mmCIF file with all atom_site columns, C-alpha atoms in Angstrom:
data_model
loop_
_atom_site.group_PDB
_atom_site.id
_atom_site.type_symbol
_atom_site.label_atom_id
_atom_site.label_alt_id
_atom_site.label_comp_id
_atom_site.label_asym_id
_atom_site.label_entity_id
_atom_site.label_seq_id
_atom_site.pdbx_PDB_ins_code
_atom_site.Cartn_x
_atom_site.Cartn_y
_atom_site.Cartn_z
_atom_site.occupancy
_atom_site.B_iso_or_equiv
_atom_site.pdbx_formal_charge
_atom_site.auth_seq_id
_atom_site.auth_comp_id
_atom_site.auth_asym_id
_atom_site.auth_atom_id
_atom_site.pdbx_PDB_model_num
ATOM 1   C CA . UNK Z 1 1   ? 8.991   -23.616 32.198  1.00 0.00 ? 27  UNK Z CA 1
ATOM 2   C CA . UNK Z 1 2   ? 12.301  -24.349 30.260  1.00 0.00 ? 28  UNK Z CA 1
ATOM 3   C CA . UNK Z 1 3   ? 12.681  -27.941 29.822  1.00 0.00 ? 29  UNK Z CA 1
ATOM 4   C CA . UNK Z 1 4   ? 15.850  -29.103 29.102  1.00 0.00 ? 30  UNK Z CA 1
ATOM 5   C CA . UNK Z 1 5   ? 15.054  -31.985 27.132  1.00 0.00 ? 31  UNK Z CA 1
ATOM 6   C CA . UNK Z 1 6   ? 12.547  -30.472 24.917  1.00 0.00 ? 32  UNK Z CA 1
ATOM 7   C CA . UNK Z 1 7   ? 14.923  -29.122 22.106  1.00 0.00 ? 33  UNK Z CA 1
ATOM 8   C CA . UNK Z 1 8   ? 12.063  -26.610 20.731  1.00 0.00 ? 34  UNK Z CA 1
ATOM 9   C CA . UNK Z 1 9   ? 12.959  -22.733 22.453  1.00 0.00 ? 35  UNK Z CA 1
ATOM 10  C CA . UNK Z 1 10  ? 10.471  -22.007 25.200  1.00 0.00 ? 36  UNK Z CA 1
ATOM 11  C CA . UNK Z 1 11  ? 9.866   -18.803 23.656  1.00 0.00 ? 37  UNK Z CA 1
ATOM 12  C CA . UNK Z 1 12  ? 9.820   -19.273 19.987  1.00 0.00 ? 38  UNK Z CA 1
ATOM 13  C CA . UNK Z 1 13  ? 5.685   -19.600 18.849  1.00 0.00 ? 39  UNK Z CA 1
ATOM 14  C CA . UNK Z 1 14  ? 5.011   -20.292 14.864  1.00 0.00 ? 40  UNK Z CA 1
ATOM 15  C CA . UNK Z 1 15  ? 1.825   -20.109 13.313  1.00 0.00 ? 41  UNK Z CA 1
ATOM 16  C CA . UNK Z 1 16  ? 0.542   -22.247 10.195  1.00 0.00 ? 42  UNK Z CA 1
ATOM 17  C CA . UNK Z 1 17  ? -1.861  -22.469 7.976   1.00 0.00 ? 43  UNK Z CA 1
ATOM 18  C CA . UNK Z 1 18  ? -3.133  -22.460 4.500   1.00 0.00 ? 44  UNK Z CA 1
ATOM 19  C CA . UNK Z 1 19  ? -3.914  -19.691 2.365   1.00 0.00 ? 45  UNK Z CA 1
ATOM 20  C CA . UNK Z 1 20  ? -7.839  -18.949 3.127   1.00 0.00 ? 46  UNK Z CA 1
ATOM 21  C CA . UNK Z 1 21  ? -10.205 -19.462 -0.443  1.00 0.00 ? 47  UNK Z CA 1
ATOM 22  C CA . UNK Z 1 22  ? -10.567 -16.193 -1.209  1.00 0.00 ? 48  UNK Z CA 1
ATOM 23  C CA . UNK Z 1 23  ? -6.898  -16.161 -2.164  1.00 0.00 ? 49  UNK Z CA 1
ATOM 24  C CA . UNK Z 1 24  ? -7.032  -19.221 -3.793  1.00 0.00 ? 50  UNK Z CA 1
ATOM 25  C CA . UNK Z 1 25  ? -9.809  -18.239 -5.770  1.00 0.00 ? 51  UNK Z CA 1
ATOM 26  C CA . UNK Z 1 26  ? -7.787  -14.972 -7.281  1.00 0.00 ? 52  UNK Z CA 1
ATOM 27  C CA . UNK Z 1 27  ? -4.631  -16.945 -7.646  1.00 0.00 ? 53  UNK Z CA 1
ATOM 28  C CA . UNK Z 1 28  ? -7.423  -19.765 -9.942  1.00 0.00 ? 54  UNK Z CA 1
ATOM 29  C CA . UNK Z 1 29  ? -8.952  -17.103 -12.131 1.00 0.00 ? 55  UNK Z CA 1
ATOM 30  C CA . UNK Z 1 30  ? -5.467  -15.775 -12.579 1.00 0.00 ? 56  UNK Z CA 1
ATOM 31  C CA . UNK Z 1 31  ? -4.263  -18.672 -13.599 1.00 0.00 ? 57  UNK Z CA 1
ATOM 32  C CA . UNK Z 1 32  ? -7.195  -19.177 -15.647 1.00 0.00 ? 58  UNK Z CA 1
ATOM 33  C CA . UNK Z 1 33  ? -6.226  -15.833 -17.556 1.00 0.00 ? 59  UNK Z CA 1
ATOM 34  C CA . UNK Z 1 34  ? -2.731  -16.796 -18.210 1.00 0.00 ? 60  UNK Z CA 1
ATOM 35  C CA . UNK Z 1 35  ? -1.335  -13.933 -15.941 1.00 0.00 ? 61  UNK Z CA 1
ATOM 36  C CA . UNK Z 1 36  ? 2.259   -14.875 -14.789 1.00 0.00 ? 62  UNK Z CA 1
ATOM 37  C CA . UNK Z 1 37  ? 2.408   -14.518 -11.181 1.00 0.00 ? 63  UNK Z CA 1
ATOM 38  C CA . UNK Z 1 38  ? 5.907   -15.895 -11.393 1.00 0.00 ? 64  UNK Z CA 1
ATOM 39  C CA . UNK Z 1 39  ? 4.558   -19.113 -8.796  1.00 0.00 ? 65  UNK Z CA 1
ATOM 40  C CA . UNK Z 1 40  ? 3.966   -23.036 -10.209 1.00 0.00 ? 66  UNK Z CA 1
ATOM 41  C CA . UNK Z 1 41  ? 0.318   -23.754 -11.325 1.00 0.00 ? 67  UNK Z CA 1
ATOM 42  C CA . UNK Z 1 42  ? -2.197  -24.671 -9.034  1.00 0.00 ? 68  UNK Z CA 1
ATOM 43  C CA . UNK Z 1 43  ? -2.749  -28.512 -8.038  1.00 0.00 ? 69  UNK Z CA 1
ATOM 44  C CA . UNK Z 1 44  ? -5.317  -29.462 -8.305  1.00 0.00 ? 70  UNK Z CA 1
ATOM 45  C CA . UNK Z 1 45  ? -5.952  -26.893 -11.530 1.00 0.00 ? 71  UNK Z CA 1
ATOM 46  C CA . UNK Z 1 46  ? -9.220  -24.788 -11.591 1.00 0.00 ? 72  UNK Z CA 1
ATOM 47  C CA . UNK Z 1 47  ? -10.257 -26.604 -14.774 1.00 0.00 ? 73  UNK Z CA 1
ATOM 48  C CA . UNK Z 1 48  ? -14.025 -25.166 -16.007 1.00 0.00 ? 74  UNK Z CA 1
ATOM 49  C CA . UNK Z 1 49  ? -13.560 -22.184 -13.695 1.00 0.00 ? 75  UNK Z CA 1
ATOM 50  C CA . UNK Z 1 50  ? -13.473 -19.423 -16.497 1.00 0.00 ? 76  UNK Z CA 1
ATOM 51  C CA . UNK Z 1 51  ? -15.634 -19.782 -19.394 1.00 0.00 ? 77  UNK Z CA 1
ATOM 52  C CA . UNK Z 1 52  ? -13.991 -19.069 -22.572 1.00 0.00 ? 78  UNK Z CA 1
ATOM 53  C CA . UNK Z 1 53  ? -10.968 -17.318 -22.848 1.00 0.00 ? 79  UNK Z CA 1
ATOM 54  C CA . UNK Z 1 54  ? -9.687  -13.873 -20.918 1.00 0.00 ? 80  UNK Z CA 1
ATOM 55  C CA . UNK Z 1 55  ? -12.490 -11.107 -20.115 1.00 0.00 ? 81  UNK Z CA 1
ATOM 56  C CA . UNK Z 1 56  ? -12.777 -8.374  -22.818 1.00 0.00 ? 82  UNK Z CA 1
ATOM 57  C CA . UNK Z 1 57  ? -11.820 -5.858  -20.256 1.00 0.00 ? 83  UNK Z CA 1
ATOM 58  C CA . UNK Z 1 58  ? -8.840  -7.413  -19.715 1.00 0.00 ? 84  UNK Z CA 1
ATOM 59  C CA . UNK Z 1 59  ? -6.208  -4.899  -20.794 1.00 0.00 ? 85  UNK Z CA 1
ATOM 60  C CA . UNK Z 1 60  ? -2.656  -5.576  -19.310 1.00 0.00 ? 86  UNK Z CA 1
ATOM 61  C CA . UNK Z 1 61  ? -3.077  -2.727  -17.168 1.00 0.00 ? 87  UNK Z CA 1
ATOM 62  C CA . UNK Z 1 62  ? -5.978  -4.777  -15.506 1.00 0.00 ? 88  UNK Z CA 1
ATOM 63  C CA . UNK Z 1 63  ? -4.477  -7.698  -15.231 1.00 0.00 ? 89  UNK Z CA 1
ATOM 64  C CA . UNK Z 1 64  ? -1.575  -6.146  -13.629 1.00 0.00 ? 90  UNK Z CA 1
ATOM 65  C CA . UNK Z 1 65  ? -3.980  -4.590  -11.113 1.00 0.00 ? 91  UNK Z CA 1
ATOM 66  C CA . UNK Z 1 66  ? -4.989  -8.107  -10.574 1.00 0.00 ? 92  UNK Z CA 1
ATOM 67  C CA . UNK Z 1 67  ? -1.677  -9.064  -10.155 1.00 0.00 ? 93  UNK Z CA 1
ATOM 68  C CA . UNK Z 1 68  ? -0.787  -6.630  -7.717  1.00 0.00 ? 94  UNK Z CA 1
ATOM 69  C CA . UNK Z 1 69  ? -4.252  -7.263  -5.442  1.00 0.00 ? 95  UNK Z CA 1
ATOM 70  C CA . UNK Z 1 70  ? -2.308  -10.837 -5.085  1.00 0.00 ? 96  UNK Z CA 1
ATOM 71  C CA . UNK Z 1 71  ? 0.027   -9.144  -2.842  1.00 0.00 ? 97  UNK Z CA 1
ATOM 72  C CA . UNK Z 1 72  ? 0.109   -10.359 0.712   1.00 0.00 ? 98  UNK Z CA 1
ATOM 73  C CA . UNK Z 1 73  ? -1.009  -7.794  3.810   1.00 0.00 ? 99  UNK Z CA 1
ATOM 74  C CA . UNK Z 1 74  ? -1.915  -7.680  7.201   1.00 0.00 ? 100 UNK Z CA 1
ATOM 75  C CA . UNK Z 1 75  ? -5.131  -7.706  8.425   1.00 0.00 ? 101 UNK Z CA 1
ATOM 76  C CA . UNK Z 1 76  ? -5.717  -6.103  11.373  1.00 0.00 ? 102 UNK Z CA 1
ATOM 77  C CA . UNK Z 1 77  ? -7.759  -9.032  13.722  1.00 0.00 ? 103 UNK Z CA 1
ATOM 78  C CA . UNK Z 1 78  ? -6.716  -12.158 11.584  1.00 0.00 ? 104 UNK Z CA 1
ATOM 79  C CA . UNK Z 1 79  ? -4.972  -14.690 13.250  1.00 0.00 ? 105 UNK Z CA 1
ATOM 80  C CA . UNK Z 1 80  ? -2.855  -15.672 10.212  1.00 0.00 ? 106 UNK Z CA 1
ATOM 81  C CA . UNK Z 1 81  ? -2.295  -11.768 8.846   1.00 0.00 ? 107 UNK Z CA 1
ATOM 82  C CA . UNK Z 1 82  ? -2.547  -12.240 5.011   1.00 0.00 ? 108 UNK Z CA 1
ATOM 83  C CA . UNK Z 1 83  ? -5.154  -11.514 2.558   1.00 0.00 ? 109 UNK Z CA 1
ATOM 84  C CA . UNK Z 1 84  ? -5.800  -10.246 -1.051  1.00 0.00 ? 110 UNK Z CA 1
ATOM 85  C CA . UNK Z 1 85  ? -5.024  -6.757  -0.982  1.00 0.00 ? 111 UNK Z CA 1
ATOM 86  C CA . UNK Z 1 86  ? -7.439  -4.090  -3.160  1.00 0.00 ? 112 UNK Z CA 1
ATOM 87  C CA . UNK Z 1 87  ? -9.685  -7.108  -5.236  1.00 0.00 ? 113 UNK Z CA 1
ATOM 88  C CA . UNK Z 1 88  ? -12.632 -5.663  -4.314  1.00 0.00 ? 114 UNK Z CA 1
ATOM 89  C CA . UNK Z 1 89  ? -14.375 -7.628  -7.036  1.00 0.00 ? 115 UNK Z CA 1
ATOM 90  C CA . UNK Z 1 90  ? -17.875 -9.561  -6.049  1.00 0.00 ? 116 UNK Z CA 1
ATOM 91  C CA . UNK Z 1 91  ? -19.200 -12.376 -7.999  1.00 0.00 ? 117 UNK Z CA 1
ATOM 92  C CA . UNK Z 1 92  ? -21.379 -10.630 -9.662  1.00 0.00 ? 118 UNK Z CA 1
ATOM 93  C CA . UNK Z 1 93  ? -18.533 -9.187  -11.412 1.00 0.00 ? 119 UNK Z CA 1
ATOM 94  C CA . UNK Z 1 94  ? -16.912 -11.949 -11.405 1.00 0.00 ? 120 UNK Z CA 1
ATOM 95  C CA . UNK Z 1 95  ? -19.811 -13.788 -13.590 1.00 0.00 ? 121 UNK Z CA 1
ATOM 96  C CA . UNK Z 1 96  ? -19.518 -10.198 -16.043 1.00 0.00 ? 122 UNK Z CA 1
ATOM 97  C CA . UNK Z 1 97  ? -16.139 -11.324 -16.630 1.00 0.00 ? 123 UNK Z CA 1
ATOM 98  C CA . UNK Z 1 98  ? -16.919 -14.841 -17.631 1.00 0.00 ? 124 UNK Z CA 1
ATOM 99  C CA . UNK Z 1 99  ? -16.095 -17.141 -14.050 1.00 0.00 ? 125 UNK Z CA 1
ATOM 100 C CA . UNK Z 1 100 ? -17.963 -19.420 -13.481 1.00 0.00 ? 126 UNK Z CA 1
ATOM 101 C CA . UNK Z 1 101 ? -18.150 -18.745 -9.631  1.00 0.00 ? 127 UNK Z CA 1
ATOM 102 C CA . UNK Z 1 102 ? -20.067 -21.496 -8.668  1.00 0.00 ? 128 UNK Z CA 1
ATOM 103 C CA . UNK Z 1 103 ? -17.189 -23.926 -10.232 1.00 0.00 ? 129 UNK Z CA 1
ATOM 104 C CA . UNK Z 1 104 ? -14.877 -21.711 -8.519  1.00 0.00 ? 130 UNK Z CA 1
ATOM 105 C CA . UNK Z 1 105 ? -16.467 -22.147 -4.834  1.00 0.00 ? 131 UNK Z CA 1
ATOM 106 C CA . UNK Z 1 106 ? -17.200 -25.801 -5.926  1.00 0.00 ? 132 UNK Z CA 1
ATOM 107 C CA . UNK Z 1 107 ? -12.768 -25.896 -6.463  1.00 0.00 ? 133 UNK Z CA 1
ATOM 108 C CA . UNK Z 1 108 ? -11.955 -24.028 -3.392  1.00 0.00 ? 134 UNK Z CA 1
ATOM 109 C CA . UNK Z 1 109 ? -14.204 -26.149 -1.182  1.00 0.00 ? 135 UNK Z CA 1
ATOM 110 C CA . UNK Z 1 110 ? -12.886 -29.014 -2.960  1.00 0.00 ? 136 UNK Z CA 1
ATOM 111 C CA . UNK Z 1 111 ? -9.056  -28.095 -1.421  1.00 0.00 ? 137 UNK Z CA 1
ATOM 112 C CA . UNK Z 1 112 ? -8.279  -31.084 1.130   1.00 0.00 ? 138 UNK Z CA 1
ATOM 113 C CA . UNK Z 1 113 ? -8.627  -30.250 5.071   1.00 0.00 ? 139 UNK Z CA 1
ATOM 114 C CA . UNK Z 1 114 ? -5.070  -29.453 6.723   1.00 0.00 ? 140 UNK Z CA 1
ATOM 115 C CA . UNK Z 1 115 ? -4.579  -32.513 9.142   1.00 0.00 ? 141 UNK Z CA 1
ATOM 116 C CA . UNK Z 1 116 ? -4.998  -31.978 12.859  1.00 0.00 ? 142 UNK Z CA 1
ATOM 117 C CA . UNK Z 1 117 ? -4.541  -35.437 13.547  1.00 0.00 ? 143 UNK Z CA 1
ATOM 118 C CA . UNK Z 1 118 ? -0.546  -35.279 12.635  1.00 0.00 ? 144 UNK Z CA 1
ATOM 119 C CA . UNK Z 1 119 ? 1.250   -35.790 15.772  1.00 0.00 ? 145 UNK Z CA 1
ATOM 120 C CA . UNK Z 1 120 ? 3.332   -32.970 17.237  1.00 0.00 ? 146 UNK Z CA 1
ATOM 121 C CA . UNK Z 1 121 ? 7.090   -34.379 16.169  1.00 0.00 ? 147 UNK Z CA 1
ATOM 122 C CA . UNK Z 1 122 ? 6.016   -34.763 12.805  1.00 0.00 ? 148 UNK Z CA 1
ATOM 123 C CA . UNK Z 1 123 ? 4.764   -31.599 12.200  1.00 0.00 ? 149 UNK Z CA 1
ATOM 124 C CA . UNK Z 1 124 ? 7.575   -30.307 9.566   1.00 0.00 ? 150 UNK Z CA 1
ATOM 125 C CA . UNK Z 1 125 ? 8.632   -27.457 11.632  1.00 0.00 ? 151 UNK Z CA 1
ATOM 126 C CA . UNK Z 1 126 ? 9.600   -29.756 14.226  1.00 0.00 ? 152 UNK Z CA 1
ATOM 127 C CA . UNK Z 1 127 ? 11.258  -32.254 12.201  1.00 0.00 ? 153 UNK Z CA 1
ATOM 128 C CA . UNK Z 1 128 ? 14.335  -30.586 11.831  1.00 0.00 ? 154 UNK Z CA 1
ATOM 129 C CA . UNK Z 1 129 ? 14.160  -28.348 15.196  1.00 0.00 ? 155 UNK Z CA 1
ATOM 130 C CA . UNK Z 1 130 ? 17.888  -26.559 14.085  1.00 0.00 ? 156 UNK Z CA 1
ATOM 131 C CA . UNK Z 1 131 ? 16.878  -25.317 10.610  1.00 0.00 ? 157 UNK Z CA 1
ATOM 132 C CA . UNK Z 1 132 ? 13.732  -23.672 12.124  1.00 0.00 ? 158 UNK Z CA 1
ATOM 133 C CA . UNK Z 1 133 ? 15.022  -22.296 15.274  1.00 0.00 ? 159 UNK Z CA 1
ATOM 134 C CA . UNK Z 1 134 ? 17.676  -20.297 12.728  1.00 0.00 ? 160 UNK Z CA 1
ATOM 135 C CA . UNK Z 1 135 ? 14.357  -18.912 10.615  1.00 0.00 ? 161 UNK Z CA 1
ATOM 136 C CA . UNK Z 1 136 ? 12.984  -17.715 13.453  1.00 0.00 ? 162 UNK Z CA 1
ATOM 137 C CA . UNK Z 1 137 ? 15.510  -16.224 14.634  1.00 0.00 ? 163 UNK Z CA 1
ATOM 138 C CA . UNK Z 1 138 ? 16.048  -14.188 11.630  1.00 0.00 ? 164 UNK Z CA 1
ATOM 139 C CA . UNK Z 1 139 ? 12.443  -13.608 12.008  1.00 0.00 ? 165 UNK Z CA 1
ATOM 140 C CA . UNK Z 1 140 ? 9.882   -16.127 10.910  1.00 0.00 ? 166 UNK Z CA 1
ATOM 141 C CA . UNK Z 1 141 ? 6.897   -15.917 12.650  1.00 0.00 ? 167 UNK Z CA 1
ATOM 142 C CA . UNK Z 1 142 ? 3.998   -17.353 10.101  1.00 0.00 ? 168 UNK Z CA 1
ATOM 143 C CA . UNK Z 1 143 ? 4.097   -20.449 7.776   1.00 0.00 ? 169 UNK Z CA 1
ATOM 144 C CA . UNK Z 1 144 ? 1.530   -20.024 4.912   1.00 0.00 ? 170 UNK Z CA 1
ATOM 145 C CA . UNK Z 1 145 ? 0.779   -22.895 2.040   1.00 0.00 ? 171 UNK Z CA 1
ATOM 146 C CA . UNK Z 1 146 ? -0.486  -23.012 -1.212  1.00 0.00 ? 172 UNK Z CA 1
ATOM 147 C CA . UNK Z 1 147 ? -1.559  -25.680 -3.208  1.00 0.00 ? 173 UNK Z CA 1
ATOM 148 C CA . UNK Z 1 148 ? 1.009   -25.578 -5.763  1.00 0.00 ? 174 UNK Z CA 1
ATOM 149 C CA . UNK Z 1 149 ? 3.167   -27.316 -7.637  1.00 0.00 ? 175 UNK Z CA 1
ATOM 150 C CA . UNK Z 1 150 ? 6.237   -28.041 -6.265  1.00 0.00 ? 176 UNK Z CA 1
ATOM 151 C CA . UNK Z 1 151 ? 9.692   -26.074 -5.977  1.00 0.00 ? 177 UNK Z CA 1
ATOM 152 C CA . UNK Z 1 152 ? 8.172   -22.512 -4.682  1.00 0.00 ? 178 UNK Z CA 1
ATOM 153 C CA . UNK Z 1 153 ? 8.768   -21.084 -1.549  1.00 0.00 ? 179 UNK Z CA 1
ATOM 154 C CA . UNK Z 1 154 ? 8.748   -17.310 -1.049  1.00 0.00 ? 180 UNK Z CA 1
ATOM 155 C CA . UNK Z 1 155 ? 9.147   -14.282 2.057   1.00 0.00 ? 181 UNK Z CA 1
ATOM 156 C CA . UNK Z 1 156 ? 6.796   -11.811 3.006   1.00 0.00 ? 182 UNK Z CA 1
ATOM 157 C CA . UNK Z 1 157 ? 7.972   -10.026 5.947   1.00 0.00 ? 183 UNK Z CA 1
ATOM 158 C CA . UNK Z 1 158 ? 7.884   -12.601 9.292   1.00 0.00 ? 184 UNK Z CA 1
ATOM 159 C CA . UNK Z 1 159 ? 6.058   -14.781 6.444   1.00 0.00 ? 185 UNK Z CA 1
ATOM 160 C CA . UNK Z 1 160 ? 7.029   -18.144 4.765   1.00 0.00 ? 186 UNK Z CA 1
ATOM 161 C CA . UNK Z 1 161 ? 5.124   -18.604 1.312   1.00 0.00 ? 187 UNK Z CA 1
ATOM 162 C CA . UNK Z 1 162 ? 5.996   -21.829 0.402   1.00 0.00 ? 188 UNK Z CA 1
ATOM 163 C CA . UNK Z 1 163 ? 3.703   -24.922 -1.443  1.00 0.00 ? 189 UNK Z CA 1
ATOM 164 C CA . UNK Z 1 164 ? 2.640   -27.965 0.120   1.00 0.00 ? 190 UNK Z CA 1
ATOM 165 C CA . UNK Z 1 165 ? 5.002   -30.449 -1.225  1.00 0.00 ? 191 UNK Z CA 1
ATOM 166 C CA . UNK Z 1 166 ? 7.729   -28.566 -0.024  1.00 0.00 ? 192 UNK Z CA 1
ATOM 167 C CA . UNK Z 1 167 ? 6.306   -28.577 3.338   1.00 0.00 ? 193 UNK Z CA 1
ATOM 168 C CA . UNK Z 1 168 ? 5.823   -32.020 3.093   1.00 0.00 ? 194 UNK Z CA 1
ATOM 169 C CA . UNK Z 1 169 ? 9.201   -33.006 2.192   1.00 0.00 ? 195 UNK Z CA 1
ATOM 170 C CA . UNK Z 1 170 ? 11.764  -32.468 4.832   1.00 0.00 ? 196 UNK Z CA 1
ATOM 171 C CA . UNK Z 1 171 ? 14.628  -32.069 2.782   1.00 0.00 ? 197 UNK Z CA 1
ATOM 172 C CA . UNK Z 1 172 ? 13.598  -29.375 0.412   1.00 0.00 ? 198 UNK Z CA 1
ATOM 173 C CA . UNK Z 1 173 ? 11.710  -27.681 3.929   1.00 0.00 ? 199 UNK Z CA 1
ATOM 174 C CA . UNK Z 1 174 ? 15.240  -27.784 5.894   1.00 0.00 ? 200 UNK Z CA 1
ATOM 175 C CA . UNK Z 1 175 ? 16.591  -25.668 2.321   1.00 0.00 ? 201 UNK Z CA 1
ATOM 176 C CA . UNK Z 1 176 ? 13.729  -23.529 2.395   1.00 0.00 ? 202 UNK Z CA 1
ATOM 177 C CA . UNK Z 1 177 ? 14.124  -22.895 6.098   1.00 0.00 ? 203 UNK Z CA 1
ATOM 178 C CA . UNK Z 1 178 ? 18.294  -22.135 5.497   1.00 0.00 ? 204 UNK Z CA 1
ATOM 179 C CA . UNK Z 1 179 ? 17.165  -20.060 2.674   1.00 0.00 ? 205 UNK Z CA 1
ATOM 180 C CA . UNK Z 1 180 ? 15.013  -17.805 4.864   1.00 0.00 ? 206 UNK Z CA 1
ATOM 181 C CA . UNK Z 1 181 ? 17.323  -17.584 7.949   1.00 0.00 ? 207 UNK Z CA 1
ATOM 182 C CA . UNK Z 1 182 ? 19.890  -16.805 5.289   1.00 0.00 ? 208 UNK Z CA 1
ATOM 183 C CA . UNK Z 1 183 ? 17.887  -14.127 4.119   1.00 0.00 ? 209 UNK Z CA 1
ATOM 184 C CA . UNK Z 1 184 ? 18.674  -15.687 0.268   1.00 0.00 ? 210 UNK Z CA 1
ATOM 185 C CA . UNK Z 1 185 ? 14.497  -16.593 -0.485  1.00 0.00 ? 211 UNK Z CA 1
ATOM 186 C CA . UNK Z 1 186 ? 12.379  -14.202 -2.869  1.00 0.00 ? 212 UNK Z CA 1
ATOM 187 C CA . UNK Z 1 187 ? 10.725  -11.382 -1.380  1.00 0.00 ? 213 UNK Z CA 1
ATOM 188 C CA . UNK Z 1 188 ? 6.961   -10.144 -1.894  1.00 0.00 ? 214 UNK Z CA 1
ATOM 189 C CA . UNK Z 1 189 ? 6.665   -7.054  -0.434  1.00 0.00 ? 215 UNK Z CA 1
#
């Protein structure tokens, strides 16, 4: 039921989370490479993840491949619908190509918990109820984060990209929020 002192829409739902390790993994051995994904460096970095420098096999056509797999898509089942599109790379190829995978699981496990224990009004969607109630109506739906530096925030579809310490700081969330509703963020398509 409606109630009229509760300024959050009855009917508007939002879904959050962070991005799940497998994509934080591509976006560290990326970043290990030097490929420009055009997004901040990861915090904290995947230092010792990849031994030496870029794999031999690493002709720019490659790495753009890998670039592109970084694209965000549905998956059909998944509560929070985004992935790594096409990677299809196991570690055993991974290891080929000089990761150290075991550092690499070691860095994604190593990612802090998202707090549950945050109480409702100071969840940042809800700390400035206006700004999101506009970027959902112009269509947000999901609210993904990635341990990044600070500064990036991104659209995919219904989906906010956007890094932690943004999130965290509610004047540079209310922008990022404006900047969605107003259609005026970065797309990834």
């Amino acid at each position: 039921m409606p109630d009229p002192t509760n300024p959050w829409p009855h009917d508007m739902v939002l879904r959050s989370a962070r991005a799940e390790p497998q994509v934080l993994a591509t976006l560290a051995v990326a970043e290990a490479w030097r490929i420009d994904l055009g997004i901040p460096a990861l915090v904290p970095a995947p230092i010792g993840v990849v031994v030496g420098d870029r794999p031999l096999d690493a002709a720019p056509r490659a790495l753009t491949a890998w670039r592109d797999a970084l694209v965000p898509t549905r998956l059909p089942g998944v509560e929070m619908p985004y992935g790594v599109r096409g990677l299809g790379i196991g570690d055993d190829r991974l290891r080929a190509l000089g990761v150290d995978v075991d550092a690499l699981h070691r860095w994604t496990a190593s990612m802090p918990a998202e707090r549950d224990d945050v109480p409702l009004d100071e969840q940042p969607e809800r700390r400035d109820i206006p700004s999101t109630v506009l970027a959902w109506e112009a269509g947000l739906v999901d609210v993904l984060t990635f341990p990044l530096g600070g500064g990036w925030a991104a659209r995919a579809d219904s989906t906010l990209l956007v890094d932690e310490t943004t999130r965290r700081d509610p004047a540079r969330y209310v922008d990022v929020l404006l900047a969605f509703a107003g259609d005026a963020l970065p797309r990834i398509s």
